[in-house]
């Protein structure tokens, strides 16, 4: 029967993710915990790669940025000053019949979408998770699980400024967990109650903030496309004035064309001096900056590109997913950018014969000093290629009986399915070059083109 390649859907991604070990439902054996997810062996590599690519671009490769890792629990006054205790709330309605709760702005009319019952009047529901610090569970011990990583950077502004002796403009970058007791969750890892953020707080001189806002919008869009996201699946959506968060002067969302439609991947905000002024007032510490050139003190403005790790992982998965016809078979491929791919190379011996296994194991041991590598000797070579395609491994190194004679191996390219053969001594450098984007059919000295397209 003829097979037809289909489009990416959320169902296909959820199924592939749990079948291949990218993402599992949290506490699965207990029936799962709603809107919490566990990253499996491949998911954790994928997520680490996303975070590392972000850190490399925004911290390591820049001389105007420093990193931070603040604690999740912070002084409760932080969330009063930031406005979260008062304003970080969604209007919620409850069904008088089945008692399900809904976000008021997501249900049309006054009728429960589940049972048709009458809904209550909206009331504000704060999204912060509360817990208690110390052995006594009373008001005085209340602390919050941070709903954003940003505040850790604002309250460390002076610490970082004085210890690094930075001049404006400069930024802080942080990756870490955030928690929100979302009323409606869903769409897999798109909206959950425990998630990770990658946030930048970029401190600039007031008056230069619009320029820096534009700069960061372009920089962040370019980061996604540089790592393989298709341009046509990204768009920028400026917020209308009525939509702006309480701290923002300006904000644009980077949206991605997810299977359920266009939705926010990252928010880029001009927070003005709101946060530093609020924390100055609340803590009594002057959070300002002395500009030596202008010989004046002022409170910096902040440009904040704030991305979700989990949403980025989802976008990378959606964008990479393809179903392709190979002769009359369907192959599922994740066309990840090599920097994002969880496994970079697979080593596949053609048989389990002892001398071949020894050779292949040595190749595996050598390559894994540099990259995440899988060794797979189960089932036919065709099946093994398909398994690697499905998890997005860019390169497969095949060891065959000729390898024992000529000390050469074959590399197969995931995307074109072309193969080249090369001396073992060239393997490491060639893998490095291909992962860095070298044309696949360019062969190293002593190598040759082996096969065009698939075939055994
Ligand atoms: N400090 C600003 C801030 O937190 P936000 O727009 O509320 O802004 C930034 O969040 C990013 O964090 C979002 O663009 C999204 O990628 C991610 N995010 C927010 N809530 C999330 C949730 N419930 N689940 C997964 N990711 C979330």
Coordinates of C-alpha atoms and ligand atoms in Angstrom, one line a residue:
X1 CA 0.0 0.0 0.0
X2 CA 1.3 3.5 -0.9
X3 CA 2.4 5.6 2.0
X4 CA 2.0 9.4 2.1
X5 CA 4.1 11.7 4.2
X6 CA 2.1 13.8 6.6
X7 CA 2.6 17.0 8.5
X8 CA 3.8 17.4 12.0
X9 CA 1.1 17.3 14.7
X10 CA 1.3 17.5 18.4
X11 CA 0.0 13.9 18.7
X12 CA 2.9 12.7 16.5
X13 CA 5.4 14.6 18.6
X14 CA 4.0 13.4 21.9
X15 CA 4.1 9.9 20.7
X16 CA 7.6 10.1 19.3
X17 CA 8.8 11.8 22.4
X18 CA 7.5 9.1 24.8
X19 CA 8.4 6.2 22.5
X20 CA 12.0 7.3 21.9
X21 CA 12.7 8.8 25.3
X22 CA 12.6 12.6 24.8
X23 CA 9.8 13.5 27.2
X24 CA 7.6 11.5 29.6
X25 CA 4.6 12.5 31.6
X26 CA 5.7 13.3 35.2
X27 CA 4.9 10.5 37.7
X28 CA 3.7 8.4 34.9
X29 CA 3.2 5.2 36.9
X30 CA 0.9 7.0 39.3
X31 CA -1.3 8.2 36.4
X32 CA 0.8 11.3 35.8
X33 CA 0.9 14.8 37.3
X34 CA -0.9 17.3 35.1
X35 CA 1.2 19.8 33.2
X36 CA 4.5 18.5 34.6
X37 CA 7.0 16.7 32.3
X38 CA 10.2 14.6 32.7
X39 CA 12.9 14.8 30.1
X40 CA 14.2 11.3 29.2
X41 CA 17.7 10.3 28.0
X42 CA 17.4 12.0 24.6
X43 CA 15.3 14.9 25.9
X44 CA 17.8 15.9 28.5
X45 CA 20.6 16.0 25.8
X46 CA 18.4 18.1 23.5
X47 CA 17.5 20.5 26.3
X48 CA 21.1 20.8 27.4
X49 CA 22.1 21.6 23.8
X50 CA 19.5 24.3 23.5
X51 CA 20.6 25.9 26.8
X52 CA 24.3 25.6 25.8
X53 CA 23.7 27.2 22.4
X54 CA 21.9 30.0 24.1
X55 CA 24.7 30.5 26.7
X56 CA 27.4 30.3 24.1
X57 CA 25.8 33.0 22.0
X58 CA 24.7 35.3 24.8
X59 CA 27.4 34.9 27.4
X60 CA 30.6 33.2 26.2
X61 CA 30.8 34.9 22.8
X62 CA 30.1 38.4 24.1
X63 CA 32.2 40.7 26.2
X64 CA 29.2 42.7 27.5
X65 CA 27.4 39.9 29.3
X66 CA 27.9 37.9 32.5
X67 CA 26.2 34.9 33.9
X68 CA 24.3 34.4 37.1
X69 CA 22.6 31.5 39.0
X70 CA 20.3 32.9 41.7
X71 CA 18.3 30.8 44.1
X72 CA 14.7 29.9 43.3
X73 CA 13.5 31.0 46.8
X74 CA 13.9 34.7 47.4
X75 CA 13.0 37.1 50.1
X76 CA 9.2 37.5 50.0
X77 CA 9.6 41.3 49.8
X78 CA 11.1 40.8 46.3
X79 CA 7.7 39.8 45.0
X80 CA 5.9 42.7 46.7
X81 CA 8.3 45.2 45.2
X82 CA 8.2 43.5 41.7
X83 CA 4.4 43.8 41.7
X84 CA 3.9 40.0 41.5
X85 CA 2.0 39.7 44.8
X86 CA -0.6 42.2 43.6
X87 CA -0.6 41.9 39.9
X88 CA 0.6 38.5 38.8
X89 CA -2.9 37.1 38.6
X90 CA -5.4 35.8 36.0
X91 CA -9.1 36.3 36.3
X92 CA -10.7 32.9 37.0
X93 CA -14.2 31.7 36.8
X94 CA -15.6 28.5 38.4
X95 CA -18.4 26.3 37.2
X96 CA -21.2 26.2 39.9
X97 CA -22.1 22.6 38.8
X98 CA -18.9 20.6 38.1
X99 CA -16.5 23.1 39.9
X100 CA -14.0 23.1 37.0
X101 CA -12.0 26.4 36.9
X102 CA -11.3 28.4 33.7
X103 CA -9.4 31.5 32.7
X104 CA -12.2 34.1 32.3
X105 CA -10.6 35.4 29.0
X106 CA -10.7 31.9 27.5
X107 CA -14.4 31.0 27.9
X108 CA -16.9 32.8 25.8
X109 CA -20.1 33.7 27.6
X110 CA -21.1 32.5 31.1
X111 CA -21.3 28.8 30.4
X112 CA -18.9 26.0 31.4
X113 CA -17.2 24.5 28.3
X114 CA -17.2 21.1 30.0
X115 CA -20.7 20.6 31.4
X116 CA -22.7 23.7 30.3
X117 CA -23.2 24.8 34.0
X118 CA -23.3 28.4 35.1
X119 CA -20.0 30.1 35.8
X120 CA -19.2 32.4 38.8
X121 CA -18.2 36.0 38.5
X122 CA -14.4 36.3 37.6
X123 CA -12.1 36.7 40.6
X124 CA -8.3 37.2 40.5
X125 CA -6.2 34.1 41.1
X126 CA -2.5 34.7 41.9
X127 CA -0.2 32.4 39.8
X128 CA 2.7 32.2 42.3
X129 CA 3.2 28.9 44.2
X130 CA 3.5 29.5 47.9
X131 CA 5.4 27.4 50.4
X132 CA 6.8 27.8 53.9
X133 CA 10.4 28.4 55.0
X134 CA 11.4 26.8 58.3
X135 CA 9.5 24.4 60.6
X136 CA 6.4 26.6 61.3
X137 CA 3.7 26.9 58.6
X138 CA 2.5 30.4 59.3
X139 CA 2.2 33.7 57.5
X140 CA 5.6 34.8 58.6
X141 CA 7.2 31.8 56.9
X142 CA 5.6 32.2 53.5
X143 CA 8.0 32.2 50.5
X144 CA 7.3 31.8 46.8
X145 CA 8.7 29.6 44.1
X146 CA 10.0 32.2 41.6
X147 CA 7.6 32.7 38.7
X148 CA 10.5 34.2 36.6
X149 CA 14.3 34.2 36.9
X150 CA 14.5 37.9 36.2
X151 CA 14.2 39.2 39.8
X152 CA 17.3 37.3 40.8
X153 CA 19.2 39.5 38.4
X154 CA 17.7 42.8 39.4
X155 CA 18.4 42.2 43.1
X156 CA 22.0 41.3 42.3
X157 CA 22.6 44.4 40.2
X158 CA 24.9 46.0 42.7
X159 CA 26.7 42.8 43.5
X160 CA 27.5 42.2 39.9
X161 CA 28.3 45.8 39.1
X162 CA 30.8 46.2 42.0
X163 CA 32.5 42.8 41.6
X164 CA 32.9 42.9 37.8
X165 CA 33.4 46.7 37.5
X166 CA 31.2 46.7 34.4
X167 CA 30.4 49.8 32.4
X168 CA 27.0 50.3 30.7
X169 CA 25.7 48.8 28.5
X170 CA 26.1 45.3 29.9
X171 CA 23.9 42.4 30.6
X172 CA 23.2 39.5 33.0
X173 CA 22.1 36.1 31.7
X174 CA 20.5 33.3 33.6
X175 CA 18.9 30.0 32.9
X176 CA 16.8 28.3 35.5
X177 CA 13.5 26.9 36.7
X178 CA 10.4 29.0 37.2
X179 CA 7.0 28.0 38.5
X180 CA 3.5 29.2 37.7
X181 CA 0.2 27.8 39.0
X182 CA -1.3 28.2 35.5
X183 CA -5.1 27.8 35.4
X184 CA -5.1 26.3 31.9
X185 CA -2.1 24.3 30.8
X186 CA -1.7 22.0 27.8
X187 CA -0.2 21.6 24.4
X188 CA 2.5 19.2 25.7
X189 CA 5.5 21.2 27.1
X190 CA 4.2 24.5 25.7
X191 CA 2.5 25.6 28.9
X192 CA 3.4 23.8 32.1
X193 CA 3.5 24.7 35.8
X194 CA 7.2 24.0 36.2
X195 CA 9.4 25.1 33.3
X196 CA 12.7 26.7 32.6
X197 CA 13.6 30.2 31.3
X198 CA 16.6 31.6 29.6
X199 CA 16.6 35.3 30.5
X200 CA 18.8 38.3 29.7
X201 CA 18.5 41.6 31.6
X202 CA 20.5 44.1 29.6
X203 CA 21.2 47.4 31.4
X204 CA 21.5 50.5 29.2
X205 CA 21.6 54.3 29.5
X206 CA 18.1 55.8 29.4
X207 CA 17.6 57.3 25.9
X208 CA 19.4 54.4 24.2
X209 CA 16.8 51.9 25.2
X210 CA 14.8 51.9 21.9
X211 CA 17.9 51.2 19.9
X212 CA 18.9 48.3 22.2
X213 CA 15.3 47.0 22.1
X214 CA 15.6 46.8 18.3
X215 CA 19.0 45.3 18.6
X216 CA 17.9 42.5 20.8
X217 CA 14.8 41.7 18.8
X218 CA 17.0 41.2 15.7
X219 CA 19.6 39.3 17.7
X220 CA 17.1 36.8 19.1
X221 CA 15.3 36.2 15.8
X222 CA 18.7 35.5 14.2
X223 CA 19.7 33.0 17.0
X224 CA 16.7 30.8 16.3
X225 CA 17.3 30.7 12.5
X226 CA 21.0 30.2 13.0
X227 CA 20.1 27.0 14.9
X228 CA 17.9 25.6 12.3
X229 CA 14.4 27.2 12.8
X230 CA 12.8 28.0 9.5
X231 CA 12.4 31.8 8.9
X232 CA 8.8 31.3 7.7
X233 CA 7.9 29.7 11.1
X234 CA 8.9 32.7 13.1
X235 CA 7.2 36.1 13.4
X236 CA 7.3 39.1 15.6
X237 CA 4.2 40.4 17.3
X238 CA 4.4 43.8 18.9
X239 CA 2.1 44.2 22.0
X240 CA -0.6 46.8 22.0
X241 CA -0.5 49.3 24.8
X242 CA -3.5 47.7 26.6
X243 CA -1.7 44.3 26.6
X244 CA 1.6 45.4 28.1
X245 CA 2.6 43.9 31.5
X246 CA 2.7 46.3 34.4
X247 CA 6.5 46.7 34.2
X248 CA 6.8 47.1 30.4
X249 CA 7.1 50.2 28.2
X250 CA 7.3 48.2 25.1
X251 CA 7.2 44.5 24.3
X252 CA 7.3 42.2 21.3
X253 CA 6.7 38.5 21.2
X254 CA 8.7 36.2 19.0
X255 CA 6.0 33.8 17.9
X256 CA 6.5 30.3 16.4
X257 CA 4.1 28.5 14.1
X258 CA 3.4 25.6 16.5
X259 CA 1.0 22.8 15.3
X260 CA -1.8 24.4 17.3
X261 CA -1.1 27.8 15.7
X262 CA 1.1 30.9 16.2
X263 CA 2.1 31.3 19.8
X264 CA 4.7 33.0 22.0
X265 CA 8.1 31.5 22.1
X266 CA 9.9 34.5 23.7
X267 CA 9.0 37.9 25.0
X268 CA 11.3 40.9 24.5
X269 CA 10.5 43.8 26.8
X270 CA 11.7 47.3 27.5
X271 CA 11.2 47.3 31.3
X272 CA 12.5 50.9 31.6
X273 CA 13.8 51.6 35.2
X274 CA 10.8 50.0 36.8
X275 CA 12.5 47.1 38.5
X276 CA 15.6 48.9 39.8
X277 CA 13.5 51.8 41.1
X278 CA 11.0 49.4 42.8
X279 CA 13.8 47.5 44.5
X280 CA 15.6 50.7 45.5
X281 CA 12.4 52.0 47.2
X282 CA 11.6 48.7 48.8
X283 CA 15.1 47.7 50.0
X284 CA 16.5 51.2 50.8
X285 CA 19.6 50.4 48.7
X286 CA 20.5 52.8 45.9
X287 CA 20.4 50.7 42.7
X288 CA 21.9 53.2 40.3
X289 CA 24.9 53.7 38.2
X290 CA 27.6 56.4 38.1
X291 CA 28.4 57.3 34.5
X292 CA 32.0 58.4 34.6
X293 CA 32.0 60.1 31.2
X294 CA 28.8 62.0 31.8
X295 CA 29.7 62.5 35.5
X296 CA 26.2 61.7 36.6
X297 CA 24.2 59.1 38.5
X298 CA 21.2 57.5 36.9
X299 CA 19.0 54.4 37.0
X300 CA 19.7 52.2 34.0
X301 CA 16.9 51.0 31.7
X302 CA 16.5 47.3 31.1
X303 CA 15.9 45.4 27.9
X304 CA 14.8 41.9 28.6
X305 CA 14.8 39.1 26.1
X306 CA 13.0 36.3 28.0
X307 CA 12.8 32.8 26.3
X308 CA 11.3 29.6 27.5
X309 CA 13.6 26.6 27.4
X310 CA 10.8 24.1 27.1
X311 CA 9.0 26.1 24.4
X312 CA 12.3 26.4 22.5
X313 CA 12.7 22.6 22.7
X314 CA 9.2 22.2 21.4
X315 CA 9.9 24.6 18.5
X316 CA 13.1 22.8 17.6
X317 CA 11.2 19.5 17.7
X318 CA 8.4 20.8 15.5
X319 CA 10.7 22.4 13.1
X320 CA 12.9 19.4 12.7
X321 CA 10.2 16.9 12.2
X322 CA 9.6 15.5 8.7
X323 CA 8.1 12.5 7.1
X324 CA 9.8 11.7 3.8
X325 CA 9.4 9.1 1.1
X326 CA 12.5 6.9 0.6
X327 CA 11.6 4.7 -2.4
X328 CA 8.3 3.4 -1.2
X329 CA 9.0 3.5 2.5
X330 CA 8.2 6.4 4.8
X331 CA 11.1 7.6 6.9
X332 CA 10.5 9.9 9.9
X333 CA 13.5 12.3 10.3
X334 CA 14.3 15.0 12.8
X335 CA 16.5 17.4 10.8
X336 CA 18.1 19.0 13.9
X337 CA 20.9 21.5 13.5
X338 CA 24.0 19.6 14.6
X339 CA 24.5 21.8 17.7
X340 CA 20.9 20.9 18.8
X341 CA 20.9 17.2 17.9
X342 CA 21.0 15.1 21.1
X343 CA 23.2 12.4 19.6
X344 CA 25.9 13.6 17.1
X345 CA 27.2 10.3 15.8
X346 CA 26.1 6.7 15.8
X347 CA 28.6 3.9 15.3
X348 CA 27.1 0.9 13.6
X349 CA 29.1 -2.4 13.0
X350 CA 27.7 -4.4 10.1
X351 CA 27.7 -7.6 12.1
X352 CA 28.3 -8.8 15.6
X353 CA 31.4 -10.8 14.5
X354 CA 34.0 -10.5 17.2
X355 CA 36.8 -8.8 15.2
X356 CA 34.3 -6.3 13.8
X357 CA 32.9 -5.5 17.2
X358 CA 36.4 -4.8 18.6
X359 CA 37.1 -2.4 15.7
X360 CA 33.7 -0.7 16.0
X361 CA 34.0 -0.4 19.8
X362 CA 37.4 1.3 19.4
X363 CA 35.9 3.8 17.0
X364 CA 33.1 4.4 19.4
X365 CA 35.5 4.9 22.4
X366 CA 37.5 7.4 20.4
X367 CA 34.5 9.5 19.1
X368 CA 32.8 9.7 22.5
X369 CA 35.8 11.6 23.8
X370 CA 34.5 14.5 21.7
X371 CA 30.7 14.0 21.2
X372 CA 27.6 12.2 22.4
X373 CA 27.8 9.0 20.5
X374 CA 25.5 5.9 20.4
X375 CA 26.6 2.4 19.6
X376 CA 24.0 0.3 18.0
X377 CA 24.4 -3.3 16.7
X378 CA 20.8 -4.5 16.8
X379 CA 18.9 -5.5 13.7
X380 CA 19.5 -4.7 10.0
X381 CA 21.6 -1.7 9.0
X382 CA 18.6 -0.1 7.3
X383 CA 16.6 -0.3 10.5
X384 CA 19.4 1.2 12.5
X385 CA 19.7 4.2 10.0
X386 CA 15.9 4.7 10.4
X387 CA 16.2 4.7 14.2
X388 CA 19.0 7.3 14.1
X389 CA 17.0 9.4 11.6
X390 CA 14.0 9.4 14.0
X391 CA 16.1 10.8 16.8
X392 CA 17.9 13.3 14.6
X393 CA 21.5 11.9 14.6
X394 CA 23.4 13.8 11.9
X395 CA 26.0 11.2 11.1
X396 CA 26.3 7.4 11.2
X397 CA 29.7 5.7 11.0
X398 CA 29.5 2.2 9.6
X399 CA 32.1 -0.4 10.1
X400 CA 32.1 -3.3 7.7
X401 CA 34.4 -6.3 6.9
X402 CA 36.4 -4.2 4.4
X403 CA 37.2 -1.9 7.3
X404 CA 39.3 -4.7 8.8
X405 CA 41.3 -4.8 5.6
X406 CA 41.7 -1.2 4.5
X407 CA 41.3 0.6 7.9
X408 CA 38.5 2.7 6.4
X409 CA 35.0 3.5 7.5
X410 CA 31.8 4.9 5.9
X411 CA 30.0 8.0 7.1
X412 CA 26.3 8.4 6.2
X413 CA 24.6 11.8 6.2
X414 CA 21.1 11.9 7.8
X415 CA 19.7 14.6 5.5
X416 CA 20.9 13.5 2.0
X417 CA 21.5 9.8 3.0
X418 CA 24.7 10.1 1.0
X419 CA 27.8 8.2 2.1
X420 CA 31.5 8.8 1.9
X421 CA 34.3 6.4 2.8
X422 CA 37.5 7.6 4.5
X423 CA 40.6 6.4 6.3
X424 CA 40.1 5.9 10.1
X425 CA 42.9 8.4 10.7
X426 CA 40.7 11.1 9.1
X427 CA 37.5 10.3 11.0
X428 CA 37.7 12.6 14.0
X429 CA 38.6 15.7 11.9
X430 CA 36.0 14.8 9.2
X431 CA 33.2 14.3 11.8
X432 CA 34.2 17.7 13.4
X433 CA 34.1 19.4 10.0
X434 CA 30.7 17.9 8.9
X435 CA 29.1 18.8 12.3
X436 CA 30.4 22.4 11.8
X437 CA 28.6 22.6 8.4
X438 CA 31.2 21.4 5.8
X439 CA 29.6 20.2 2.5
X440 CA 29.0 16.5 3.1
X441 CA 30.3 15.2 -0.2
X442 CA 33.7 17.0 0.3
X443 CA 36.0 14.0 1.1
X444 CA 39.2 14.1 3.1
X445 CA 42.6 12.9 1.6
X446 CA 42.4 9.2 0.9
X447 CA 38.6 9.2 1.0
X448 CA 35.9 8.8 -1.7
X449 CA 32.2 9.2 -2.4
X450 CA 30.7 5.8 -1.5
X451 CA 27.0 6.1 -2.3
X452 CA 24.5 8.7 -3.4
X453 CA 21.3 8.4 -1.4
X454 CA 20.2 5.4 0.5
X455 CA 21.1 1.9 -0.1
X456 CA 22.0 -0.7 2.5
Ligands
LIG1 N1 10.6 37.9 33.0 C1 9.6 38.1 32.0 C2 8.8 36.9 31.8 O1 8.9 36.0 32.6 P1 6.9 35.9 30.3 O2 6.5 36.3 28.9 O3 5.9 35.7 31.4 O4 8.0 37.0 30.7 C3 8.9 34.5 29.3 O5 7.7 34.6 30.2 C4 8.9 33.2 28.6 O6 8.8 32.1 29.5 C5 7.7 32.9 27.6 O7 7.9 33.5 26.4 C6 7.7 31.4 27.5 O8 8.6 31.0 26.5 C7 8.1 31.0 28.9 N2 7.0 30.6 29.7 C8 6.2 31.4 30.4 N3 5.2 30.7 31.1 C9 5.4 29.4 30.7 C10 4.7 28.2 31.1 N4 3.7 28.2 31.9 N5 5.2 27.0 30.5 C11 6.3 27.1 29.7 N6 6.9 28.2 29.4 C12 6.5 29.4 29.9

